[in-house]
Amino acid sequence: MKTKKNKISIYMLLGIVYTILLLTISTAYSFLNEDLSMNATASLVKQEKNYQVEITEISKSKTGNINYYEYNVIITYLGTETTTGWETYIKVPYTTQVEGCYNASSCSIEGEVLTVTNADYNGSLSPNNTSTSFNIRLAMEDDDYSLNILDVKFKTSGTTPDPTPDPDPDPGDVSYIYITYEMKNDWGSRQWHVLNIKNTSETETITSWTVTFKVTSKDTMTNANLWGGNYTYDEENGIITVTGPSWAPTLPPGGTAEVNLQVAPPAPEAVSFVGITSSGDTITAAIN
């Protein structure tokens, strides 16, 4: 008597084997990913820094839609060389305003980064756990903000000095001017653009400055708003000229200026920067 092979049983067997192979591959893939993730986490934990930071929230209050936060920040230096200065970088939301800055020479915001620079009397820190502190008061719309220190950088006597400057520098050399221009929001019929200018020089003051924008459509400036500077609009040639505001026309060393534009699309194009320094030089920069 001949025996028939049960084809259904063979197909079932093949299906089981295929399922086992898929489970094996999936488990191995998941384990590999988990292992990689653990290694990445471990590498972050092992990252060493030459400082420790202690943050204390002093107060929090609200007036209308604006929240006011005040913090005390203690920096403990763990390096091996005496410092000559420091800068602390803090993550903040857009539209944050500095209401108070204590035990620091400046507290300036560029984009979402607040830079706090040491005062004359607390920039020098000796090795072996020397500490310094500053207080800062911020105003913002964020209801649930916690101070987040991104990094602290120290200057030391062992820092490599800058190369010997050119005795006859090109007046167009603007290595100490840092400019950003970006769109913060687009509502379709309206756009919000922000131009930031920072004087990164440690000694040179820019006593006046001008930024030029090119407009490709007359509709752009319909019901436009601009703050952070004084401006004129040459409709015939499509040129917006912005100068420093009357209350802060200069850019001191480390100083920043922020120009906000609310306009209709298409966006104005930031074209050029021209500044006059305290030594009488004219500096220019193309804005990309």
JSON list of C-alpha atoms in Angstrom, two decimals, residues 8-186:
[
{"chain": "A", "resi": 8, "resn": "ILE", "atom": "CA", "xyz": [-0.12, 20.70, 4.09]},
{"chain": "A", "resi": 9, "resn": "SER", "atom": "CA", "xyz": [2.13, 19.46, 6.89]},
{"chain": "A", "resi": 10, "resn": "ILE", "atom": "CA", "xyz": [5.24, 20.19, 4.82]},
{"chain": "A", "resi": 11, "resn": "TYR", "atom": "CA", "xyz": [4.06, 23.74, 4.12]},
{"chain": "A", "resi": 12, "resn": "MET", "atom": "CA", "xyz": [3.29, 24.25, 7.77]},
{"chain": "A", "resi": 13, "resn": "LEU", "atom": "CA", "xyz": [6.76, 23.03, 8.66]},
{"chain": "A", "resi": 14, "resn": "LEU", "atom": "CA", "xyz": [8.35, 25.46, 6.19]},
{"chain": "A", "resi": 15, "resn": "GLY", "atom": "CA", "xyz": [6.26, 28.29, 7.69]},
{"chain": "A", "resi": 16, "resn": "ILE", "atom": "CA", "xyz": [7.45, 27.48, 11.21]},
{"chain": "A", "resi": 17, "resn": "VAL", "atom": "CA", "xyz": [11.09, 27.43, 10.11]},
{"chain": "A", "resi": 18, "resn": "TYR", "atom": "CA", "xyz": [10.63, 30.80, 8.34]},
{"chain": "A", "resi": 19, "resn": "THR", "atom": "CA", "xyz": [9.03, 32.32, 11.45]},
{"chain": "A", "resi": 20, "resn": "ILE", "atom": "CA", "xyz": [11.89, 31.09, 13.65]},
{"chain": "A", "resi": 21, "resn": "LEU", "atom": "CA", "xyz": [14.44, 32.64, 11.28]},
{"chain": "A", "resi": 22, "resn": "LEU", "atom": "CA", "xyz": [12.61, 36.00, 11.36]},
{"chain": "A", "resi": 23, "resn": "LEU", "atom": "CA", "xyz": [12.45, 35.99, 15.15]},
{"chain": "A", "resi": 24, "resn": "THR", "atom": "CA", "xyz": [16.15, 35.16, 15.39]},
{"chain": "A", "resi": 25, "resn": "ILE", "atom": "CA", "xyz": [17.15, 37.98, 13.03]},
{"chain": "A", "resi": 26, "resn": "SER", "atom": "CA", "xyz": [14.82, 40.46, 14.77]},
{"chain": "A", "resi": 27, "resn": "THR", "atom": "CA", "xyz": [16.18, 39.58, 18.21]},
{"chain": "A", "resi": 28, "resn": "ALA", "atom": "CA", "xyz": [19.76, 39.92, 17.04]},
{"chain": "A", "resi": 29, "resn": "TYR", "atom": "CA", "xyz": [19.00, 43.30, 15.42]},
{"chain": "A", "resi": 30, "resn": "SER", "atom": "CA", "xyz": [17.29, 44.59, 18.58]},
{"chain": "A", "resi": 31, "resn": "PHE", "atom": "CA", "xyz": [20.16, 43.43, 20.76]},
{"chain": "A", "resi": 32, "resn": "LEU", "atom": "CA", "xyz": [22.68, 45.11, 18.47]},
{"chain": "A", "resi": 33, "resn": "ASN", "atom": "CA", "xyz": [20.74, 48.38, 18.58]},
{"chain": "A", "resi": 34, "resn": "GLU", "atom": "CA", "xyz": [20.42, 48.21, 22.35]},
{"chain": "A", "resi": 35, "resn": "ASP", "atom": "CA", "xyz": [24.13, 47.59, 22.68]},
{"chain": "A", "resi": 36, "resn": "LEU", "atom": "CA", "xyz": [25.00, 50.53, 20.45]},
{"chain": "A", "resi": 37, "resn": "SER", "atom": "CA", "xyz": [22.65, 52.77, 22.43]},
{"chain": "A", "resi": 38, "resn": "MET", "atom": "CA", "xyz": [24.21, 51.73, 25.72]},
{"chain": "A", "resi": 39, "resn": "ASN", "atom": "CA", "xyz": [27.70, 52.39, 24.38]},
{"chain": "A", "resi": 40, "resn": "ALA", "atom": "CA", "xyz": [26.67, 55.86, 23.19]},
{"chain": "A", "resi": 41, "resn": "THR", "atom": "CA", "xyz": [25.16, 56.66, 26.58]},
{"chain": "A", "resi": 42, "resn": "ALA", "atom": "CA", "xyz": [28.25, 55.46, 28.40]},
{"chain": "A", "resi": 43, "resn": "SER", "atom": "CA", "xyz": [30.49, 57.66, 26.25]},
{"chain": "A", "resi": 44, "resn": "LEU", "atom": "CA", "xyz": [28.43, 60.71, 27.20]},
{"chain": "A", "resi": 45, "resn": "VAL", "atom": "CA", "xyz": [28.62, 59.88, 30.88]},
{"chain": "A", "resi": 46, "resn": "LYS", "atom": "CA", "xyz": [32.39, 59.54, 30.70]},
{"chain": "A", "resi": 47, "resn": "GLN", "atom": "CA", "xyz": [32.84, 62.97, 29.11]},
{"chain": "A", "resi": 48, "resn": "GLU", "atom": "CA", "xyz": [35.00, 65.04, 31.48]},
{"chain": "A", "resi": 49, "resn": "LYS", "atom": "CA", "xyz": [34.73, 68.78, 32.03]},
{"chain": "A", "resi": 50, "resn": "ASN", "atom": "CA", "xyz": [36.99, 71.18, 33.93]},
{"chain": "A", "resi": 51, "resn": "TYR", "atom": "CA", "xyz": [34.13, 72.69, 35.94]},
{"chain": "A", "resi": 52, "resn": "GLN", "atom": "CA", "xyz": [31.06, 71.97, 38.02]},
{"chain": "A", "resi": 53, "resn": "VAL", "atom": "CA", "xyz": [27.92, 74.12, 38.08]},
{"chain": "A", "resi": 54, "resn": "GLU", "atom": "CA", "xyz": [25.36, 74.56, 40.84]},
{"chain": "A", "resi": 55, "resn": "ILE", "atom": "CA", "xyz": [22.10, 76.33, 39.92]},
{"chain": "A", "resi": 56, "resn": "THR", "atom": "CA", "xyz": [19.60, 77.75, 42.42]},
{"chain": "A", "resi": 57, "resn": "GLU", "atom": "CA", "xyz": [16.27, 79.29, 41.42]},
{"chain": "A", "resi": 58, "resn": "ILE", "atom": "CA", "xyz": [15.93, 82.43, 43.56]},
{"chain": "A", "resi": 59, "resn": "SER", "atom": "CA", "xyz": [12.45, 83.51, 42.47]},
{"chain": "A", "resi": 60, "resn": "LYS", "atom": "CA", "xyz": [9.72, 83.03, 39.89]},
{"chain": "A", "resi": 61, "resn": "SER", "atom": "CA", "xyz": [6.81, 85.40, 39.22]},
{"chain": "A", "resi": 62, "resn": "LYS", "atom": "CA", "xyz": [4.37, 86.24, 36.46]},
{"chain": "A", "resi": 63, "resn": "THR", "atom": "CA", "xyz": [2.87, 89.48, 35.18]},
{"chain": "A", "resi": 64, "resn": "GLY", "atom": "CA", "xyz": [0.33, 89.06, 32.40]},
{"chain": "A", "resi": 65, "resn": "ASN", "atom": "CA", "xyz": [1.81, 86.60, 29.91]},
{"chain": "A", "resi": 66, "resn": "ILE", "atom": "CA", "xyz": [5.42, 87.22, 30.96]},
{"chain": "A", "resi": 67, "resn": "ASN", "atom": "CA", "xyz": [7.26, 84.99, 33.43]},
{"chain": "A", "resi": 68, "resn": "TYR", "atom": "CA", "xyz": [10.21, 86.32, 35.43]},
{"chain": "A", "resi": 69, "resn": "TYR", "atom": "CA", "xyz": [12.92, 83.93, 36.62]},
{"chain": "A", "resi": 70, "resn": "GLU", "atom": "CA", "xyz": [15.95, 84.75, 38.77]},
{"chain": "A", "resi": 71, "resn": "TYR", "atom": "CA", "xyz": [18.82, 82.31, 39.25]},
{"chain": "A", "resi": 72, "resn": "ASN", "atom": "CA", "xyz": [22.08, 82.11, 41.14]},
{"chain": "A", "resi": 73, "resn": "VAL", "atom": "CA", "xyz": [24.79, 80.17, 39.32]},
{"chain": "A", "resi": 74, "resn": "ILE", "atom": "CA", "xyz": [27.95, 78.95, 41.08]},
{"chain": "A", "resi": 75, "resn": "ILE", "atom": "CA", "xyz": [30.83, 77.79, 38.86]},
{"chain": "A", "resi": 76, "resn": "THR", "atom": "CA", "xyz": [33.56, 75.69, 40.44]},
{"chain": "A", "resi": 77, "resn": "TYR", "atom": "CA", "xyz": [36.74, 75.61, 38.38]},
{"chain": "A", "resi": 78, "resn": "LEU", "atom": "CA", "xyz": [38.53, 72.22, 38.30]},
{"chain": "A", "resi": 79, "resn": "GLY", "atom": "CA", "xyz": [41.32, 73.09, 35.86]},
{"chain": "A", "resi": 80, "resn": "THR", "atom": "CA", "xyz": [45.06, 73.16, 36.51]},
{"chain": "A", "resi": 81, "resn": "GLU", "atom": "CA", "xyz": [45.92, 76.68, 35.27]},
{"chain": "A", "resi": 82, "resn": "THR", "atom": "CA", "xyz": [44.85, 80.03, 36.71]},
{"chain": "A", "resi": 83, "resn": "THR", "atom": "CA", "xyz": [42.13, 81.59, 34.57]},
{"chain": "A", "resi": 84, "resn": "THR", "atom": "CA", "xyz": [42.07, 85.13, 33.22]},
{"chain": "A", "resi": 85, "resn": "GLY", "atom": "CA", "xyz": [38.38, 85.06, 32.28]},
{"chain": "A", "resi": 86, "resn": "TRP", "atom": "CA", "xyz": [35.36, 82.87, 31.55]},
{"chain": "A", "resi": 87, "resn": "GLU", "atom": "CA", "xyz": [32.14, 82.73, 29.57]},
{"chain": "A", "resi": 88, "resn": "THR", "atom": "CA", "xyz": [29.03, 80.70, 30.41]},
{"chain": "A", "resi": 89, "resn": "TYR", "atom": "CA", "xyz": [26.62, 79.62, 27.64]},
{"chain": "A", "resi": 90, "resn": "ILE", "atom": "CA", "xyz": [22.96, 79.09, 28.57]},
{"chain": "A", "resi": 91, "resn": "LYS", "atom": "CA", "xyz": [20.06, 77.70, 26.54]},
{"chain": "A", "resi": 92, "resn": "VAL", "atom": "CA", "xyz": [17.10, 80.12, 26.45]},
{"chain": "A", "resi": 93, "resn": "PRO", "atom": "CA", "xyz": [13.89, 80.33, 24.37]},
{"chain": "A", "resi": 94, "resn": "TYR", "atom": "CA", "xyz": [13.55, 82.87, 21.56]},
{"chain": "A", "resi": 95, "resn": "THR", "atom": "CA", "xyz": [12.14, 86.24, 22.74]},
{"chain": "A", "resi": 96, "resn": "THR", "atom": "CA", "xyz": [13.89, 85.90, 26.13]},
{"chain": "A", "resi": 97, "resn": "GLN", "atom": "CA", "xyz": [14.91, 89.25, 27.63]},
{"chain": "A", "resi": 98, "resn": "VAL", "atom": "CA", "xyz": [17.60, 89.85, 30.26]},
{"chain": "A", "resi": 99, "resn": "GLU", "atom": "CA", "xyz": [16.08, 91.90, 33.09]},
{"chain": "A", "resi": 100, "resn": "GLY", "atom": "CA", "xyz": [19.12, 91.80, 35.39]},
{"chain": "A", "resi": 101, "resn": "CYS", "atom": "CA", "xyz": [22.73, 90.65, 35.21]},
{"chain": "A", "resi": 102, "resn": "TYR", "atom": "CA", "xyz": [24.85, 90.71, 38.36]},
{"chain": "A", "resi": 103, "resn": "ASN", "atom": "CA", "xyz": [28.53, 89.85, 38.98]},
{"chain": "A", "resi": 104, "resn": "ALA", "atom": "CA", "xyz": [29.09, 89.72, 35.22]},
{"chain": "A", "resi": 105, "resn": "SER", "atom": "CA", "xyz": [30.28, 92.28, 32.69]},
{"chain": "A", "resi": 106, "resn": "SER", "atom": "CA", "xyz": [27.69, 91.30, 30.08]},
{"chain": "A", "resi": 107, "resn": "CYS", "atom": "CA", "xyz": [24.72, 88.99, 29.51]},
{"chain": "A", "resi": 108, "resn": "SER", "atom": "CA", "xyz": [23.94, 88.94, 25.79]},
{"chain": "A", "resi": 109, "resn": "ILE", "atom": "CA", "xyz": [21.54, 86.77, 23.80]},
{"chain": "A", "resi": 110, "resn": "GLU", "atom": "CA", "xyz": [22.14, 85.52, 20.27]},
{"chain": "A", "resi": 111, "resn": "GLY", "atom": "CA", "xyz": [19.41, 83.26, 18.93]},
{"chain": "A", "resi": 112, "resn": "GLU", "atom": "CA", "xyz": [18.73, 80.73, 21.68]},
{"chain": "A", "resi": 113, "resn": "VAL", "atom": "CA", "xyz": [22.07, 81.13, 23.46]},
{"chain": "A", "resi": 114, "resn": "LEU", "atom": "CA", "xyz": [22.66, 83.51, 26.36]},
{"chain": "A", "resi": 115, "resn": "THR", "atom": "CA", "xyz": [26.34, 84.31, 26.94]},
{"chain": "A", "resi": 116, "resn": "VAL", "atom": "CA", "xyz": [27.39, 85.50, 30.40]},
{"chain": "A", "resi": 117, "resn": "THR", "atom": "CA", "xyz": [30.90, 87.01, 30.62]},
{"chain": "A", "resi": 118, "resn": "ASN", "atom": "CA", "xyz": [32.90, 87.45, 33.80]},
{"chain": "A", "resi": 119, "resn": "ALA", "atom": "CA", "xyz": [33.19, 90.80, 35.58]},
{"chain": "A", "resi": 120, "resn": "ASP", "atom": "CA", "xyz": [36.60, 92.41, 36.03]},
{"chain": "A", "resi": 121, "resn": "TYR", "atom": "CA", "xyz": [36.82, 91.20, 39.62]},
{"chain": "A", "resi": 122, "resn": "ASN", "atom": "CA", "xyz": [35.82, 87.53, 39.23]},
{"chain": "A", "resi": 123, "resn": "GLY", "atom": "CA", "xyz": [37.52, 86.37, 36.03]},
{"chain": "A", "resi": 124, "resn": "SER", "atom": "CA", "xyz": [40.65, 85.06, 37.77]},
{"chain": "A", "resi": 125, "resn": "LEU", "atom": "CA", "xyz": [40.16, 81.57, 39.22]},
{"chain": "A", "resi": 126, "resn": "SER", "atom": "CA", "xyz": [42.95, 79.54, 40.77]},
{"chain": "A", "resi": 127, "resn": "PRO", "atom": "CA", "xyz": [43.23, 75.74, 40.39]},
{"chain": "A", "resi": 128, "resn": "ASN", "atom": "CA", "xyz": [41.97, 73.39, 43.08]},
{"chain": "A", "resi": 129, "resn": "ASN", "atom": "CA", "xyz": [38.22, 73.99, 43.16]},
{"chain": "A", "resi": 130, "resn": "THR", "atom": "CA", "xyz": [38.00, 77.79, 43.16]},
{"chain": "A", "resi": 131, "resn": "SER", "atom": "CA", "xyz": [34.43, 79.06, 42.75]},
{"chain": "A", "resi": 132, "resn": "THR", "atom": "CA", "xyz": [32.72, 82.17, 41.39]},
{"chain": "A", "resi": 133, "resn": "SER", "atom": "CA", "xyz": [29.07, 83.06, 40.93]},
{"chain": "A", "resi": 134, "resn": "PHE", "atom": "CA", "xyz": [26.64, 85.34, 39.11]},
{"chain": "A", "resi": 135, "resn": "ASN", "atom": "CA", "xyz": [22.93, 86.12, 39.27]},
{"chain": "A", "resi": 136, "resn": "ILE", "atom": "CA", "xyz": [20.65, 86.59, 36.30]},
{"chain": "A", "resi": 137, "resn": "ARG", "atom": "CA", "xyz": [17.01, 87.63, 35.92]},
{"chain": "A", "resi": 138, "resn": "LEU", "atom": "CA", "xyz": [15.16, 86.61, 32.75]},
{"chain": "A", "resi": 139, "resn": "ALA", "atom": "CA", "xyz": [11.77, 87.50, 31.26]},
{"chain": "A", "resi": 140, "resn": "MET", "atom": "CA", "xyz": [10.03, 85.13, 28.84]},
{"chain": "A", "resi": 141, "resn": "GLU", "atom": "CA", "xyz": [6.68, 83.65, 27.87]},
{"chain": "A", "resi": 142, "resn": "ASP", "atom": "CA", "xyz": [7.74, 80.09, 28.78]},
{"chain": "A", "resi": 143, "resn": "ASP", "atom": "CA", "xyz": [5.75, 78.87, 31.80]},
{"chain": "A", "resi": 144, "resn": "ASP", "atom": "CA", "xyz": [8.02, 75.92, 32.59]},
{"chain": "A", "resi": 145, "resn": "TYR", "atom": "CA", "xyz": [11.62, 77.05, 32.11]},
{"chain": "A", "resi": 146, "resn": "SER", "atom": "CA", "xyz": [14.64, 75.58, 33.87]},
{"chain": "A", "resi": 147, "resn": "LEU", "atom": "CA", "xyz": [18.10, 77.08, 33.46]},
{"chain": "A", "resi": 148, "resn": "ASN", "atom": "CA", "xyz": [20.22, 74.85, 31.22]},
{"chain": "A", "resi": 149, "resn": "ILE", "atom": "CA", "xyz": [24.00, 75.45, 31.12]},
{"chain": "A", "resi": 150, "resn": "LEU", "atom": "CA", "xyz": [25.36, 74.41, 27.73]},
{"chain": "A", "resi": 151, "resn": "ASP", "atom": "CA", "xyz": [29.04, 74.96, 28.55]},
{"chain": "A", "resi": 152, "resn": "VAL", "atom": "CA", "xyz": [31.59, 77.11, 30.38]},
{"chain": "A", "resi": 153, "resn": "LYS", "atom": "CA", "xyz": [34.78, 78.22, 28.63]},
{"chain": "A", "resi": 154, "resn": "PHE", "atom": "CA", "xyz": [37.84, 79.54, 30.47]},
{"chain": "A", "resi": 155, "resn": "LYS", "atom": "CA", "xyz": [40.71, 81.74, 29.31]},
{"chain": "A", "resi": 156, "resn": "THR", "atom": "CA", "xyz": [44.07, 80.97, 30.88]},
{"chain": "A", "resi": 157, "resn": "SER", "atom": "CA", "xyz": [47.55, 82.43, 30.75]},
{"chain": "A", "resi": 158, "resn": "GLY", "atom": "CA", "xyz": [48.57, 79.31, 28.83]},
{"chain": "A", "resi": 159, "resn": "THR", "atom": "CA", "xyz": [46.09, 80.01, 26.03]},
{"chain": "A", "resi": 160, "resn": "THR", "atom": "CA", "xyz": [47.85, 80.36, 22.68]},
{"chain": "A", "resi": 161, "resn": "PRO", "atom": "CA", "xyz": [47.93, 84.06, 21.82]},
{"chain": "A", "resi": 162, "resn": "ASP", "atom": "CA", "xyz": [46.47, 85.37, 18.58]},
{"chain": "A", "resi": 163, "resn": "PRO", "atom": "CA", "xyz": [48.92, 85.73, 15.67]},
{"chain": "A", "resi": 164, "resn": "THR", "atom": "CA", "xyz": [50.68, 89.09, 15.36]},
{"chain": "A", "resi": 165, "resn": "PRO", "atom": "CA", "xyz": [48.16, 91.42, 13.70]},
{"chain": "A", "resi": 166, "resn": "ASP", "atom": "CA", "xyz": [48.77, 92.81, 10.24]},
{"chain": "A", "resi": 167, "resn": "PRO", "atom": "CA", "xyz": [50.40, 96.25, 10.72]},
{"chain": "A", "resi": 168, "resn": "ASP", "atom": "CA", "xyz": [48.33, 97.58, 7.82]},
{"chain": "A", "resi": 169, "resn": "PRO", "atom": "CA", "xyz": [45.04, 95.69, 7.98]},
{"chain": "A", "resi": 170, "resn": "ASP", "atom": "CA", "xyz": [42.47, 95.80, 5.22]},
{"chain": "A", "resi": 171, "resn": "PRO", "atom": "CA", "xyz": [39.69, 98.16, 6.37]},
{"chain": "A", "resi": 172, "resn": "GLY", "atom": "CA", "xyz": [37.26, 95.59, 5.02]},
{"chain": "A", "resi": 173, "resn": "ASP", "atom": "CA", "xyz": [38.53, 92.98, 7.54]},
{"chain": "A", "resi": 174, "resn": "VAL", "atom": "CA", "xyz": [35.51, 92.18, 9.70]},
{"chain": "A", "resi": 175, "resn": "SER", "atom": "CA", "xyz": [36.77, 89.13, 11.53]},
{"chain": "A", "resi": 176, "resn": "TYR", "atom": "CA", "xyz": [35.20, 90.42, 14.75]},
{"chain": "A", "resi": 177, "resn": "ILE", "atom": "CA", "xyz": [31.72, 90.91, 13.29]},
{"chain": "A", "resi": 178, "resn": "TYR", "atom": "CA", "xyz": [29.36, 87.92, 13.46]},
{"chain": "A", "resi": 179, "resn": "ILE", "atom": "CA", "xyz": [25.99, 88.27, 11.68]},
{"chain": "A", "resi": 180, "resn": "THR", "atom": "CA", "xyz": [23.05, 85.89, 11.41]},
{"chain": "A", "resi": 181, "resn": "TYR", "atom": "CA", "xyz": [19.77, 86.41, 9.54]},
{"chain": "A", "resi": 182, "resn": "GLU", "atom": "CA", "xyz": [16.94, 83.89, 9.72]},
{"chain": "A", "resi": 183, "resn": "MET", "atom": "CA", "xyz": [13.18, 83.49, 9.54]},
{"chain": "A", "resi": 184, "resn": "LYS", "atom": "CA", "xyz": [11.66, 82.73, 12.95]},
{"chain": "A", "resi": 185, "resn": "ASN", "atom": "CA", "xyz": [8.07, 82.18, 11.83]},
{"chain": "A", "resi": 186, "resn": "ASP", "atom": "CA", "xyz": [5.97, 81.99, 8.69]}
]
